[in-house]
C-alpha positions as a printed Julia matrix, in Angstrom:
164×3 Matrix{Float64}:
 15.3   216.54  42.52
 12.02  214.27  43.84
 13.61  215.38  47.96
 13.42  218.83  46.82
 10.18  218.22  45.24
  8.46  216.62  48.38
  9.91  219.19  50.95
  9.81  222.39  48.62
 10.5   224.15  51.7
 13.64  222.43  52.72
 17.18  223.58  52.11
 18.54  220.1   52.65
 18.06  218.57  49.63
 18.93  221.16  47.52
 22.51  221.39  49.88
 22.89  217.69  49.42
 22.12  217.89  45.41
 25.05  220.58  45.6
 27.27  218.82  47.15
 26.85  215.67  45.04
 27.53  217.73  41.8
 30.06  219.48  43.5
 31.88  216.37  44.88
 30.77  213.43  42.38
 30.23  215.11  38.95
 32.92  217.99  39.47
 29.69  220.13  38.09
 30.31  223.18  40.4
 27.85  225.65  37.94
 25.09  223.1   39.25
 26.26  222.87  42.55
 26.65  227.1   42.66
 22.71  226.97  41.41
 21.57  223.77  44.38
 23.54  226.45  47.27
 21.89  229.32  45.86
 18.62  227.8   46.25
 19.05  226.14  49.53
 20.27  229.83  50.98
 17.05  231.3   49.59
 14.56  229.08  50.95
 16.67  229.42  54.37
 19.47  232.12  54.28
 20.83  231.29  57.86
 21.24  227.74  56.55
 25.23  227.41  57.15
 25.76  224.15  55.51
 25.04  225.64  52.46
 26.38  229.15  52.6
 29.53  227.39  53.5
 29.93  224.75  50.67
 28.87  227.81  48.48
 31.41  230.13  50.42
 34.14  227.6   49.5
 33.25  227.38  45.78
 33.78  231.05  45.44
 36.94  231.08  46.86
 38.05  228.02  44.85
 37.05  229.94  41.92
 39.04  233.53  43.31
 35.67  235.29  44.25
 37.63  236.57  47.88
 34.83  239.2   48.18
 32.05  237.36  47.84
 32.78  233.91  50.01
 34.0   236.38  52.61
 30.78  237.16  53.21
 29.3   234.12  53.08
 32.15  231.94  55.49
 32.4   235.25  57.64
 28.99  235.87  58.48
 27.72  239.12  60.18
 28.8   239.17  64.22
 24.9   238.55  64.5
 25.54  235.07  63.72
 28.41  233.5   65.7
 30.82  231.05  64.55
 32.78  227.93  66.76
 36.54  229.46  66.39
 37.69  226.33  64.73
 34.97  227.18  62.0
 36.17  231.06  61.57
 39.85  229.75  61.77
 39.01  227.83  58.84
 36.75  230.7   57.21
 39.98  233.29  57.63
 42.67  230.43  56.16
 40.49  230.05  53.29
 39.83  233.74  52.27
 43.25  234.4   52.66
 44.48  231.71  50.65
 42.13  233.29  48.17
 43.59  236.71  48.77
 46.8   235.56  48.4
 46.32  233.42  44.86
 44.87  236.71  43.3
 47.79  238.93  44.25
 46.36  240.7   47.62
 49.26  239.65  49.74
 48.13  242.28  52.78
 45.15  241.53  52.96
 45.48  237.43  52.55
 48.3   237.24  55.12
 45.41  239.4   57.63
 43.07  236.49  57.4
 45.7   233.63  57.97
 47.02  235.79  60.97
 43.88  236.13  61.79
 43.36  232.66  62.14
 46.47  231.77  63.79
 45.26  234.14  66.41
 41.61  232.26  66.95
 43.82  228.82  67.34
 47.31  229.6   68.47
 48.37  226.19  69.31
 47.55  224.8   65.6
 50.39  223.91  63.15
 48.14  223.82  60.38
 47.38  227.19  60.47
 50.95  228.24  61.18
 52.31  226.59  58.34
 49.94  227.88  55.71
 50.68  231.39  57.66
 54.7   230.71  56.92
 53.88  229.12  53.28
 51.78  232.82  52.8
 55.11  234.79  53.78
 56.86  233.43  51.87
 54.46  233.96  48.72
 54.16  237.15  49.67
 58.4   237.18  50.36
 58.45  238.13  53.93
 60.92  235.27  54.57
 62.58  236.52  57.99
 58.64  235.91  59.03
 58.68  233.04  57.63
 61.19  231.44  59.89
 60.03  232.8   62.18
 56.79  230.75  61.39
 58.08  227.97  60.83
 60.08  227.97  64.31
 56.88  228.47  66.36
 55.59  225.44  64.32
 58.41  223.41  65.68
 58.33  224.76  68.86
 54.95  223.02  69.16
 56.01  220.32  66.92
 59.12  219.61  66.8
 59.37  217.0   64.29
 56.35  218.98  61.89
 57.62  217.77  58.13
 56.18  220.51  56.7
 57.58  223.2   58.78
 61.06  221.06  58.38
 60.38  221.12  54.75
 59.98  224.91  54.76
 63.03  225.75  56.33
 65.21  223.71  54.49
 63.58  225.66  51.36
 64.79  228.74  52.39
 68.13  227.99  53.12
 67.77  227.65  57.04
 69.17  225.0   59.42
 69.67  225.57  63.14
């Protein structure tokens, strides 16, 4: 609070307070308020919009989270940041019974980083959740093609009763 008072136009102290409240004190309401204050000072401040988007996705506010995590086209994100945002939004949508939209975001993440076994595993699990088992098996197998000893893919295939 003192840092915010000393630098009233700087979003950083508010962002840091939000991180502290969320991570150390489990005060997501207070954290949200701090992130919003940081964004009121600097609407394009990516760390605050990222943190607020993640917090809201965790609460199931998928559409608002998407607006924060995937900024308008004038504010390009690095492919990894875009992929991570699509994974968060996809998981949020899947958790709130919007499989078509959720899988679309997960597929976008994989297309942004085709070599990412992490993104592929998340998509495979989403496909299982959406009861698209054939596609899930194919996705798990694509993980194994990239990383033959990947335990997540092996366990996923075993859970589906699949063996080569």
